[in-house]
N, CA and C atoms as an extended XYZ file, in Angstrom:
564
Properties=species:S:1:pos:R:3:atomname:S:1:resname:S:1:resid:I:1 pbc="F F F"
N       108.228       66.328      121.455 N   UNK     1
C       108.982       67.564      121.477 CA  UNK     1
C       108.937       68.108      122.901 C   UNK     1
N       110.100       68.526      123.373 N   UNK     2
C       110.115       69.025      124.750 CA  UNK     2
C       109.811       70.522      124.797 C   UNK     2
N       109.642       71.034      126.008 N   UNK     3
C       109.244       72.437      126.185 CA  UNK     3
C       110.300       73.408      125.690 C   UNK     3
N       111.606       73.030      125.788 N   UNK     4
C       112.671       73.924      125.314 CA  UNK     4
C       112.566       74.125      123.803 C   UNK     4
N       112.335       73.015      123.069 N   UNK     5
C       112.216       73.128      121.618 CA  UNK     5
C       110.988       73.952      121.243 C   UNK     5
N       109.885       73.713      121.907 N   UNK     6
C       108.665       74.440      121.640 CA  UNK     6
C       108.862       75.937      121.894 C   UNK     6
N       109.518       76.273      122.984 N   UNK     7
C       109.791       77.680      123.301 CA  UNK     7
C       110.703       78.300      122.248 C   UNK     7
N       111.706       77.554      121.796 N   UNK     8
C       112.626       78.071      120.772 CA  UNK     8
C       111.872       78.335      119.471 C   UNK     8
N       110.993       77.414      119.072 N   UNK     9
C       110.203       77.609      117.850 CA  UNK     9
C       109.285       78.830      117.987 C   UNK     9
N       108.714       79.012      119.141 N   UNK    10
C       107.836       80.158      119.364 CA  UNK    10
C       108.616       81.463      119.259 C   UNK    10
N       109.834       81.495      119.824 N   UNK    11
C       110.671       82.696      119.748 CA  UNK    11
C       111.036       82.989      118.298 C   UNK    11
N       111.412       81.964      117.542 N   UNK    12
C       111.765       82.151      116.129 CA  UNK    12
C       110.556       82.665      115.352 C   UNK    12
N       109.379       82.118      115.609 N   UNK    13
C       108.167       82.567      114.922 CA  UNK    13
C       107.877       84.030      115.228 C   UNK    13
N       108.006       84.414      116.489 N   UNK    14
C       107.771       85.802      116.883 CA  UNK    14
C       108.783       86.723      116.204 C   UNK    14
N       110.050       86.320      116.167 N   UNK    15
C       111.083       87.135      115.517 CA  UNK    15
C       110.775       87.344      114.038 C   UNK    15
N       110.380       86.279      113.348 N   UNK    16
C       110.032       86.430      111.939 CA  UNK    16
C       108.831       87.354      111.769 C   UNK    16
N       107.863       87.256      112.643 N   UNK    17
C       106.707       88.139      112.590 CA  UNK    17
C       107.097       89.588      112.799 C   UNK    17
N       107.951       89.851      113.772 N   UNK    18
C       108.417       91.219      114.049 CA  UNK    18
C       109.223       91.745      112.864 C   UNK    18
N       110.104       90.905      112.319 N   UNK    19
C       110.910       91.341      111.172 CA  UNK    19
C       110.008       91.668      109.979 C   UNK    19
N       108.990       90.861      109.735 N   UNK    20
C       108.063       91.131      108.635 CA  UNK    20
C       107.313       92.428      108.847 C   UNK    20
N       106.878       92.660      110.065 N   UNK    21
C       106.174       93.906      110.373 CA  UNK    21
C       107.087       95.109      110.202 C   UNK    21
N       108.355       94.974      110.629 N   UNK    22
C       109.301       96.087      110.487 CA  UNK    22
C       109.556       96.394      109.016 C   UNK    22
N       109.680       95.388      108.191 N   UNK    23
C       109.882       95.600      106.760 CA  UNK    23
C       108.676       96.328      106.179 C   UNK    23
N       107.472       95.910      106.558 N   UNK    24
C       106.262       96.543      106.045 CA  UNK    24
C       106.152       97.992      106.499 C   UNK    24
N       106.495       98.265      107.746 N   UNK    25
C       106.379       99.626      108.282 CA  UNK    25
C       107.437      100.552      107.696 C   UNK    25
N       108.661      100.066      107.573 N   UNK    26
C       109.743      100.930      107.138 CA  UNK    26
C       109.964      100.939      105.639 C   UNK    26
N       109.207      100.156      104.907 N   UNK    27
C       109.332      100.149      103.455 CA  UNK    27
C       108.818      101.475      102.918 C   UNK    27
N       109.578      102.119      102.056 N   UNK    28
C       109.149      103.392      101.491 CA  UNK    28
C       108.015      103.142      100.519 C   UNK    28
N       106.976      103.988      100.539 N   UNK    29
C       105.884      103.801       99.594 CA  UNK    29
C       106.352      104.101       98.177 C   UNK    29
N       105.746      103.414       97.247 N   UNK    30
C       106.092      103.643       95.854 CA  UNK    30
C       105.607      105.031       95.453 C   UNK    30
N       106.386      105.768       94.679 N   UNK    31
C       105.961      107.094       94.259 CA  UNK    31
C       104.854      107.000       93.210 C   UNK    31
N       104.162      108.111       92.993 N   UNK    32
C       103.205      108.161       91.905 CA  UNK    32
C       103.966      107.901       90.622 C   UNK    32
N       103.355      107.155       89.756 N   UNK    33
C       104.044      106.799       88.529 CA  UNK    33
C       103.153      107.034       87.335 C   UNK    33
N       103.773      107.313       86.204 N   UNK    34
C       103.059      107.341       84.946 CA  UNK    34
C       102.901      105.897       84.515 C   UNK    34
N       101.764      105.557       83.990 N   UNK    35
C       101.517      104.182       83.611 CA  UNK    35
C       101.160      104.114       82.143 C   UNK    35
N       101.744      103.189       81.440 N   UNK    36
C       101.371      102.951       80.058 CA  UNK    36
C       100.058      102.185       80.053 C   UNK    36
N        99.084      102.600       79.237 N   UNK    37
C        97.811      101.918       79.249 CA  UNK    37
C        97.852      100.535       78.609 C   UNK    37
N        98.888      100.225       77.860 N   UNK    38
C        98.965       98.909       77.234 CA  UNK    38
C        99.877       98.011       78.053 C   UNK    38
N        99.401       96.840       78.370 N   UNK    39
C       100.201       95.855       79.071 CA  UNK    39
C       100.103       94.546       78.309 C   UNK    39
N       101.055       93.668       78.519 N   UNK    40
C       101.045       92.397       77.833 CA  UNK    40
C       100.437       91.347       78.746 C   UNK    40
N        99.411       90.690       78.251 N   UNK    41
C        98.761       89.636       79.026 CA  UNK    41
C        99.620       88.389       78.987 C   UNK    41
N        99.317       87.455       79.882 N   UNK    42
C       100.129       86.239       79.972 CA  UNK    42
C       100.094       85.427       78.679 C   UNK    42
N        99.043       85.554       77.885 N   UNK    43
C        98.975       84.817       76.631 CA  UNK    43
C        99.728       85.531       75.518 C   UNK    43
N       100.304       86.713       75.810 N   UNK    44
C       101.060       87.451       74.817 CA  UNK    44
C       100.231       88.488       74.081 C   UNK    44
N        98.929       88.570       74.358 N   UNK    45
C        98.122       89.572       73.681 CA  UNK    45
C        98.163       90.883       74.453 C   UNK    45
N        98.023       91.974       73.736 N   UNK    46
C        98.056       93.281       74.382 CA  UNK    46
C        96.666       93.602       74.911 C   UNK    46
N        96.608       94.020       76.169 N   UNK    47
C        95.342       94.441       76.758 CA  UNK    47
C        95.498       95.866       77.257 C   UNK    47
N        94.432       96.580       77.236 N   UNK    48
C        94.423       97.957       77.702 CA  UNK    48
C        93.574       97.997       78.968 C   UNK    48
N        94.159       98.415       80.092 N   UNK    49
C        93.382       98.416       81.339 CA  UNK    49
C        92.178       99.350       81.285 C   UNK    49
N        92.263      100.431       80.517 N   UNK    50
C        91.112      101.337       80.414 CA  UNK    50
C        89.991      100.643       79.652 C   UNK    50
N        90.340       99.953       78.572 N   UNK    51
C        89.345       99.192       77.821 CA  UNK    51
C        88.711       98.136       78.713 C   UNK    51
N        89.534       97.457       79.493 N   UNK    52
C        89.032       96.436       80.420 CA  UNK    52
C        88.111       97.067       81.468 C   UNK    52
N        88.489       98.232       81.995 N   UNK    53
C        87.661       98.933       82.972 CA  UNK    53
C        86.297       99.262       82.374 C   UNK    53
N        86.302       99.858       81.169 N   UNK    54
C        85.047      100.274       80.545 CA  UNK    54
C        84.202       99.083       80.084 C   UNK    54
N        84.792       97.909       79.980 N   UNK    55
C        84.041       96.706       79.612 CA  UNK    55
C        83.312       96.103       80.819 C   UNK    55
N        83.645       96.579       82.024 N   UNK    56
C        83.058       96.044       83.257 CA  UNK    56
C        81.668       96.620       83.504 C   UNK    56
N        80.870       95.831       84.164 N   UNK    57
C        79.603       96.278       84.714 CA  UNK    57
C        79.664       95.886       86.189 C   UNK    57
N        79.640       96.881       87.070 N   UNK    58
C        79.729       96.628       88.507 CA  UNK    58
C        78.451       97.106       89.181 C   UNK    58
N        78.095       96.445       90.258 N   UNK    59
C        76.909       96.850       91.009 CA  UNK    59
C        77.162       98.155       91.746 C   UNK    59
N        76.124       99.015       91.745 N   UNK    60
C        76.181      100.210       92.584 CA  UNK    60
C        75.775       99.793       93.996 C   UNK    60
N        75.650      100.745       94.885 N   UNK    61
C        75.344      100.406       96.277 CA  UNK    61
C        73.912       99.924       96.489 C   UNK    61
N        73.063      100.113       95.492 N   UNK    62
C        71.695       99.580       95.561 CA  UNK    62
C        71.624       98.178       94.955 C   UNK    62
N        72.757       97.666       94.473 N   UNK    63
C        72.799       96.329       93.892 CA  UNK    63
C        72.460       96.278       92.416 C   UNK    63
N        72.352       97.437       91.768 N   UNK    64
C        72.013       97.485       90.345 CA  UNK    64
C        73.294       97.504       89.515 C   UNK    64
N        73.384       96.621       88.507 N   UNK    65
C        74.570       96.623       87.644 CA  UNK    65
C        74.666       97.943       86.870 C   UNK    65
N        75.871       98.491       86.858 N   UNK    66
C        76.116       99.747       86.150 CA  UNK    66
C        77.277       99.553       85.183 C   UNK    66
N        77.064       99.819       83.899 N   UNK    67
C        78.177       99.707       82.948 CA  UNK    67
C        79.151      100.873       83.144 C   UNK    67
N        80.420      100.545       83.318 N   UNK    68
C        81.412      101.613       83.507 CA  UNK    68
C        81.690      102.353       82.209 C   UNK    68
N        81.233      101.815       81.093 N   UNK    69
C        81.380      102.499       79.800 CA  UNK    69
C        80.648      103.837       79.794 C   UNK    69
N        79.705      104.027       80.713 N   UNK    70
C        78.986      105.302       80.789 CA  UNK    70
C        79.921      106.474       81.096 C   UNK    70
N        81.150      106.187       81.556 N   UNK    71
C        82.081      107.238       81.938 CA  UNK    71
C        83.069      107.575       80.822 C   UNK    71
N        82.951      106.939       79.664 N   UNK    72
C        83.856      107.217       78.538 CA  UNK    72
C        83.652      108.638       78.028 C   UNK    72
N        84.735      109.218       77.503 N   UNK    73
C        84.615      110.483       76.796 CA  UNK    73
C        84.901      111.727       77.611 C   UNK    73
N        85.085      111.594       78.905 N   UNK    74
C        85.421      112.731       79.761 CA  UNK    74
C        86.484      112.228       80.731 C   UNK    74
N        87.410      113.083       81.161 N   UNK    75
C        88.399      112.622       82.141 CA  UNK    75
C        87.718      111.978       83.346 C   UNK    75
N        88.352      110.905       83.828 N   UNK    76
C        87.772      110.126       84.918 CA  UNK    76
C        88.837      109.839       85.967 C   UNK    76
N        88.495      110.082       87.213 N   UNK    77
C        89.350      109.753       88.348 CA  UNK    77
C        88.738      108.531       89.013 C   UNK    77
N        89.460      107.410       88.974 N   UNK    78
C        88.974      106.152       89.535 CA  UNK    78
C        89.747      105.886       90.825 C   UNK    78
N        89.030      105.788       91.928 N   UNK    79
C        89.642      105.571       93.234 CA  UNK    79
C        89.304      104.166       93.723 C   UNK    79
N        90.330      103.318       93.860 N   UNK    80
C        90.170      101.982       94.421 CA  UNK    80
C        90.361      102.106       95.931 C   UNK    80
N        89.424      101.599       96.729 N   UNK    81
C        89.422      101.850       98.160 CA  UNK    81
C        88.747      100.706       98.911 C   UNK    81
N        88.776      100.787      100.244 N   UNK    82
C        88.065       99.854      101.116 CA  UNK    82
C        87.745      100.552      102.428 C   UNK    82
N        86.674      100.120      103.079 N   UNK    83
C        86.271      100.739      104.348 CA  UNK    83
C        87.265      100.457      105.456 C   UNK    83
N        88.024       99.374      105.363 N   UNK    84
C        88.994       98.995      106.397 CA  UNK    84
C        90.366       99.637      106.165 C   UNK    84
N        90.490      100.440      105.126 N   UNK    85
C        91.761      101.079      104.755 CA  UNK    85
C        91.784      102.501      105.318 C   UNK    85
N        92.616      102.730      106.346 N   UNK    86
C        92.692      104.041      106.997 CA  UNK    86
C        92.948      105.202      106.049 C   UNK    86
N        93.971      105.122      105.168 N   UNK    87
C        94.213      106.232      104.239 CA  UNK    87
C        93.034      106.465      103.288 C   UNK    87
N        92.338      105.395      102.902 N   UNK    88
C        91.159      105.533      102.035 CA  UNK    88
C        90.091      106.362      102.744 C   UNK    88
N        89.833      105.996      103.995 N   UNK    89
C        88.806      106.664      104.784 CA  UNK    89
C        89.160      108.139      104.972 C   UNK    89
N        90.444      108.420      105.202 N   UNK    90
C        90.869      109.815      105.423 CA  UNK    90
C        90.717      110.669      104.171 C   UNK    90
N        90.974      110.099      102.981 N   UNK    91
C        90.959      110.917      101.765 CA  UNK    91
C        89.565      111.068      101.156 C   UNK    91
N        88.646      110.194      101.494 N   UNK    92
C        87.351      110.202      100.807 CA  UNK    92
C        86.515      111.466      101.022 C   UNK    92
N        86.458      112.054      102.205 N   UNK    93
C        85.684      113.298      102.330 CA  UNK    93
C        86.218      114.406      101.411 C   UNK    93
N        87.531      114.556      101.333 N   UNK    94
C        88.077      115.599      100.461 CA  UNK    94
C        87.883      115.246       98.993 C   UNK    94
N        87.983      113.972       98.666 N   UNK    95
C        87.730      113.534       97.297 CA  UNK    95
C        86.265      113.797       96.928 C   UNK    95
N        85.369      113.550       97.866 N   UNK    96
C        83.951      113.819       97.643 CA  UNK    96
C        83.713      115.317       97.452 C   UNK    96
N        84.388      116.128       98.248 N   UNK    97
C        84.279      117.589       98.115 CA  UNK    97
C        84.785      118.037       96.743 C   UNK    97
N        85.924      117.492       96.322 N   UNK    98
C        86.497      117.833       95.017 CA  UNK    98
C        85.535      117.467       93.890 C   UNK    98
N        84.934      116.293       93.979 N   UNK    99
C        83.972      115.858       92.960 CA  UNK    99
C        82.759      116.786       92.939 C   UNK    99
N        82.303      117.184       94.126 N   UNK   100
C        81.159      118.078       94.219 CA  UNK   100
C        81.450      119.465       93.679 C   UNK   100
N        82.658      119.963       93.922 N   UNK   101
C        83.065      121.284       93.409 CA  UNK   101
C        82.975      121.334       91.895 C   UNK   101
N        83.481      120.285       91.243 N   UNK   102
C        83.497      120.267       89.780 CA  UNK   102
C        82.127      119.899       89.218 C   UNK   102
N        81.405      119.050       89.909 N   UNK   103
C        80.073      118.666       89.457 CA  UNK   103
C        80.056      117.945       88.118 C   UNK   103
N        81.167      117.340       87.733 N   UNK   104
C        81.218      116.608       86.471 CA  UNK   104
C        81.423      117.479       85.247 C   UNK   104
N        81.733      118.762       85.448 N   UNK   105
C        81.932      119.654       84.291 CA  UNK   105
C        83.207      119.313       83.523 C   UNK   105
N        84.324      119.128       84.260 N   UNK   106
C        85.604      118.847       83.598 CA  UNK   106
C        86.040      117.401       83.751 C   UNK   106
N        85.609      116.747       84.824 N   UNK   107
C        86.004      115.360       85.082 CA  UNK   107
C        84.958      114.713       85.979 C   UNK   107
N        84.988      113.395       86.003 N   UNK   108
C        84.112      112.630       86.899 CA  UNK   108
C        84.976      111.843       87.870 C   UNK   108
N        84.392      111.502       89.003 N   UNK   109
C        85.057      110.690       90.022 CA  UNK   109
C        84.164      109.492       90.303 C   UNK   109
N        84.775      108.304       90.334 N   UNK   110
C        84.065      107.112       90.782 CA  UNK   110
C        84.955      106.367       91.773 C   UNK   110
N        84.338      105.600       92.646 N   UNK   111
C        85.068      104.767       93.594 CA  UNK   111
C        84.732      103.307       93.352 C   UNK   111
N        85.749      102.469       93.345 N   UNK   112
C        85.550      101.029       93.224 CA  UNK   112
C        86.018      100.415       94.536 C   UNK   112
N        85.066       99.888       95.281 N   UNK   113
C        85.348       99.364       96.610 CA  UNK   113
C        85.784       97.915       96.588 C   UNK   113
N        86.862       97.650       97.298 N   UNK   114
C        87.360       96.291       97.495 CA  UNK   114
C        86.790       95.850       98.848 C   UNK   114
N        85.476       95.662       98.879 N   UNK   115
C        84.791       95.461      100.143 CA  UNK   115
C        83.420       94.860       99.873 C   UNK   115
N        82.665       94.613      100.927 N   UNK   116
C        81.319       94.059      100.776 CA  UNK   116
C        80.323       95.192      100.517 C   UNK   116
N        79.234       94.887       99.825 N   UNK   117
C        78.215       95.912       99.575 CA  UNK   117
C        77.661       96.516      100.862 C   UNK   117
N        77.462       95.703      101.894 N   UNK   118
C        76.920       96.198      103.161 CA  UNK   118
C        77.865       97.191      103.811 C   UNK   118
N        79.131       96.826      103.913 N   UNK   119
C        80.120       97.743      104.516 CA  UNK   119
C        80.197       99.044      103.735 C   UNK   119
N        80.201       98.944      102.413 N   UNK   120
C        80.308      100.137      101.574 CA  UNK   120
C        79.090      101.039      101.731 C   UNK   120
N        77.895      100.460      101.748 N   UNK   121
C        76.665      101.253      101.882 CA  UNK   121
C        76.620      101.988      103.211 C   UNK   121
N        76.946      101.279      104.282 N   UNK   122
C        76.939      101.902      105.608 CA  UNK   122
C        77.964      103.028      105.676 C   UNK   122
N        79.152      102.785      105.116 N   UNK   123
C        80.204      103.790      105.127 CA  UNK   123
C        79.788      105.024      104.322 C   UNK   123
N        79.280      104.811      103.111 N   UNK   124
C        78.902      105.933      102.234 CA  UNK   124
C        77.815      106.789      102.868 C   UNK   124
N        76.862      106.151      103.535 N   UNK   125
C        75.795      106.912      104.192 CA  UNK   125
C        76.349      107.727      105.357 C   UNK   125
N        77.220      107.111      106.133 N   UNK   126
C        77.797      107.793      107.301 CA  UNK   126
C        78.698      108.961      106.877 C   UNK   126
N        79.466      108.766      105.807 N   UNK   127
C        80.441      109.779      105.373 CA  UNK   127
C        79.883      110.748      104.331 C   UNK   127
N        78.660      110.529      103.846 N   UNK   128
C        78.028      111.393      102.843 CA  UNK   128
C        78.905      111.543      101.597 C   UNK   128
N        79.268      110.415      101.007 N   UNK   129
C        80.067      110.407       99.782 CA  UNK   129
C        79.152      110.749       98.616 C   UNK   129
N        79.536      111.744       97.816 N   UNK   130
C        78.650      112.257       96.768 CA  UNK   130
C        78.937      111.692       95.383 C   UNK   130
N        80.031      111.001       95.195 N   UNK   131
C        80.315      110.450       93.868 CA  UNK   131
C        79.912      108.976       93.825 C   UNK   131
N        79.707      108.426       92.618 N   UNK   132
C        79.247      107.039       92.503 CA  UNK   132
C        80.269      106.037       93.042 C   UNK   132
N        79.755      105.073       93.799 N   UNK   133
C        80.577      103.990       94.327 CA  UNK   133
C        80.080      102.678       93.746 C   UNK   133
N        81.033      101.831       93.370 N   UNK   134
C        80.720      100.534       92.795 CA  UNK   134
C        81.409       99.441       93.596 C   UNK   134
N        80.754       98.290       93.671 N   UNK   135
C        81.281       97.158       94.415 CA  UNK   135
C        82.182       96.354       93.474 C   UNK   135
N        83.484       96.409       93.751 N   UNK   136
C        84.438       95.689       92.924 CA  UNK   136
C        84.842       94.354       93.517 C   UNK   136
N        84.755       94.217       94.843 N   UNK   137
C        85.222       93.000       95.487 CA  UNK   137
C        86.670       92.724       95.112 C   UNK   137
N        87.052       91.462       95.130 N   UNK   138
C        88.439       91.113       94.782 CA  UNK   138
C        88.723       91.359       93.304 C   UNK   138
N        87.692       91.372       92.460 N   UNK   139
C        87.882       91.710       91.047 CA  UNK   139
C        88.384       93.140       90.889 C   UNK   139
N        88.025       93.999       91.846 N   UNK   140
C        88.516       95.380       91.824 CA  UNK   140
C        90.023       95.432       92.016 C   UNK   140
N        90.542       94.529       92.844 N   UNK   141
C        91.994       94.461       93.035 CA  UNK   141
C        92.671       94.104       91.721 C   UNK   141
N        92.104       93.156       91.001 N   UNK   142
C        92.680       92.761       89.706 CA  UNK   142
C        92.615       93.908       88.711 C   UNK   142
N        91.517       94.664       88.716 N   UNK   143
C        91.426       95.835       87.842 CA  UNK   143
C        92.542       96.825       88.154 C   UNK   143
N        92.771       97.087       89.443 N   UNK   144
C        93.806       98.059       89.815 CA  UNK   144
C        95.193       97.556       89.424 C   UNK   144
N        95.397       96.246       89.484 N   UNK   145
C        96.691       95.687       89.073 CA  UNK   145
C        96.951       95.937       87.595 C   UNK   145
N        95.908       95.923       86.802 N   UNK   146
C        96.052       96.219       85.376 CA  UNK   146
C        96.580       97.624       85.127 C   UNK   146
N        96.358       98.525       86.080 N   UNK   147
C        96.835       99.906       85.981 CA  UNK   147
C        98.205      100.095       86.631 C   UNK   147
N        98.876       98.999       86.983 N   UNK   148
C       100.217       99.096       87.544 CA  UNK   148
C       100.301       98.914       89.041 C   UNK   148
N        99.197       98.655       89.705 N   UNK   149
C        99.188       98.458       91.152 CA  UNK   149
C        99.537       96.996       91.453 C   UNK   149
N       100.776       96.629       91.186 N   UNK   150
C       101.188       95.226       91.228 CA  UNK   150
C       100.997       94.574       92.585 C   UNK   150
N       101.125       95.324       93.669 N   UNK   151
C       100.974       94.749       95.006 CA  UNK   151
C        99.554       94.849       95.546 C   UNK   151
N        98.666       95.481       94.801 N   UNK   152
C        97.281       95.600       95.254 CA  UNK   152
C        97.095       96.548       96.416 C   UNK   152
N        97.988       97.535       96.572 N   UNK   153
C        97.899       98.491       97.674 CA  UNK   153
C        96.697       99.414       97.542 C   UNK   153
N        96.211       99.881       98.679 N   UNK   154
C        95.090      100.817       98.709 CA  UNK   154
C        95.444      102.005       99.576 C   UNK   154
N        94.894      103.152       99.286 N   UNK   155
C        94.106      103.470       98.108 CA  UNK   155
C        94.995      103.549       96.870 C   UNK   155
N        94.359      103.371       95.735 N   UNK   156
C        95.051      103.465       94.451 CA  UNK   156
C        94.121      104.231       93.527 C   UNK   156
N        94.614      105.298       92.955 N   UNK   157
C        93.783      106.181       92.157 CA  UNK   157
C        94.385      106.328       90.768 C   UNK   157
N        93.519      106.342       89.771 N   UNK   158
C        93.944      106.417       88.376 CA  UNK   158
C        93.239      107.598       87.727 C   UNK   158
N        94.016      108.459       87.082 N   UNK   159
C        93.465      109.576       86.316 CA  UNK   159
C        93.517      109.194       84.841 C   UNK   159
N        92.346      109.108       84.230 N   UNK   160
C        92.211      108.707       82.825 CA  UNK   160
C        91.741      109.926       82.036 C   UNK   160
N        92.392      110.198       80.922 N   UNK   161
C        92.016      111.318       80.072 CA  UNK   161
C        90.757      111.029       79.274 C   UNK   161
N        90.174      112.080       78.677 N   UNK   162
C        88.984      111.930       77.845 CA  UNK   162
C        89.242      110.999       76.670 C   UNK   162
N        90.515      110.910       76.257 N   UNK   163
C        90.888      110.050       75.133 CA  UNK   163
C        91.065      108.590       75.538 C   UNK   163
N        90.860      108.274       76.817 N   UNK   164
C        90.988      106.899       77.282 CA  UNK   164
C        92.414      106.507       77.637 C   UNK   164
N        93.319      107.464       77.679 N   UNK   165
C        94.710      107.197       78.047 CA  UNK   165
C        94.912      107.473       79.533 C   UNK   165
N        95.710      106.623       80.181 N   UNK   166
C        96.049      106.856       81.584 CA  UNK   166
C        96.995      108.051       81.649 C   UNK   166
N        96.610      109.044       82.414 N   UNK   167
C        97.450      110.233       82.599 CA  UNK   167
C        98.408      110.017       83.753 C   UNK   167
N        97.884      109.492       84.867 N   UNK   168
C        98.714      109.318       86.055 CA  UNK   168
C        98.045      108.347       87.017 C   UNK   168
N        98.870      107.677       87.814 N   UNK   169
C        98.367      106.829       88.895 CA  UNK   169
C        98.942      107.329       90.212 C   UNK   169
N        98.214      107.094       91.286 N   UNK   170
C        98.603      107.550       92.616 CA  UNK   170
C        98.450      106.376       93.582 C   UNK   170
N        99.535      105.968       94.201 N   UNK   171
C        99.481      104.910       95.197 CA  UNK   171
C        99.547      105.545       96.574 C   UNK   171
N        98.622      105.179       97.441 N   UNK   172
C        98.587      105.733       98.788 CA  UNK   172
C        97.630      106.904       98.872 C   UNK   172
N        97.583      107.483      100.053 N   UNK   173
C        96.676      108.598      100.300 CA  UNK   173
C        96.994      109.755       99.363 C   UNK   173
N        95.953      110.289       98.736 N   UNK   174
C        96.127      111.361       97.761 CA  UNK   174
C        96.702      112.618       98.412 C   UNK   174
N        97.589      113.249       97.672 N   UNK   175
C        98.082      114.581       98.025 CA  UNK   175
C        97.256      115.526       97.152 C   UNK   175
N        96.312      116.215       97.764 N   UNK   176
C        95.326      116.947       96.988 CA  UNK   176
C        95.892      118.145       96.241 C   UNK   176
N        96.992      118.727       96.707 N   UNK   177
C        97.632      119.795       95.936 CA  UNK   177
C        98.135      119.242       94.608 C   UNK   177
N        98.771      118.084       94.674 N   UNK   178
C        99.274      117.420       93.466 CA  UNK   178
C        98.111      117.034       92.551 C   UNK   178
N        97.068      116.454       93.117 N   UNK   179
C        95.919      116.036       92.315 CA  UNK   179
C        95.253      117.238       91.657 C   UNK   179
N        95.047      118.310       92.409 N   UNK   180
C        94.420      119.512       91.829 CA  UNK   180
C        95.275      120.085       90.691 C   UNK   180
N        96.597      120.057       90.853 N   UNK   181
C        97.477      120.537       89.766 CA  UNK   181
C        97.335      119.644       88.540 C   UNK   181
N        97.254      118.336       88.735 N   UNK   182
C        97.083      117.415       87.610 CA  UNK   182
C        95.739      117.634       86.932 C   UNK   182
N        94.695      117.852       87.734 N   UNK   183
C        93.356      118.089       87.163 CA  UNK   183
C        93.311      119.427       86.428 C   UNK   183
N        94.054      120.422       86.908 N   UNK   184
C        94.085      121.734       86.239 CA  UNK   184
C        94.679      121.620       84.839 C   UNK   184
N        95.579      120.669       84.656 N   UNK   185
C        96.204      120.474       83.340 CA  UNK   185
C        95.219      119.902       82.310 C   UNK   185
N        94.095      119.411       82.778 N   UNK   186
C        93.112      118.837       81.861 CA  UNK   186
C        92.487      119.908       80.968 C   UNK   186
N        92.572      121.166       81.392 N   UNK   187
C        91.950      122.247       80.628 CA  UNK   187
C        90.475      122.339       80.978 C   UNK   187
N        89.779      123.114       80.222 N   UNK   188
C        88.353      123.276       80.520 CA  UNK   188
C        87.494      122.731       79.418 C   UNK   188
């Protein structure tokens, strides 16, 4: 192959890379959506993502397995996040403040990290996150997909009612006015 062909291939590769980046940057984010808790599995059986979530046992930041079923019976805000995700990092201090304000009286907040235990522990200590964090790894991405996060975008937050029904999902950085209004509808 001569240098002209090699240069042409390099230019085409760069153009495709730029076009892909432009599509990613200019693509409008998906709006918050209501999600049905029942989805059809590939085998044709109905699965409930909340049931699947509560069936999980994930390690906390100390490496101890924690059954997520402990959160049943009260509204739960589940935040899927990662330390390398800029919007996740920006929203976590306010999410931690919100969790601390309520203190678990009306709802609980948990975070499922799509990251390594070491990165998560260092981040949580530095940022003083007050709500429980669990190591989900890539399995956390699959859990979030069950709630309608088909592309695996982060952050992704799910509001689950005390009855185990999905109330709302939020893709992207949380808008806390919207979230507080949704939480106010939970009643006392």
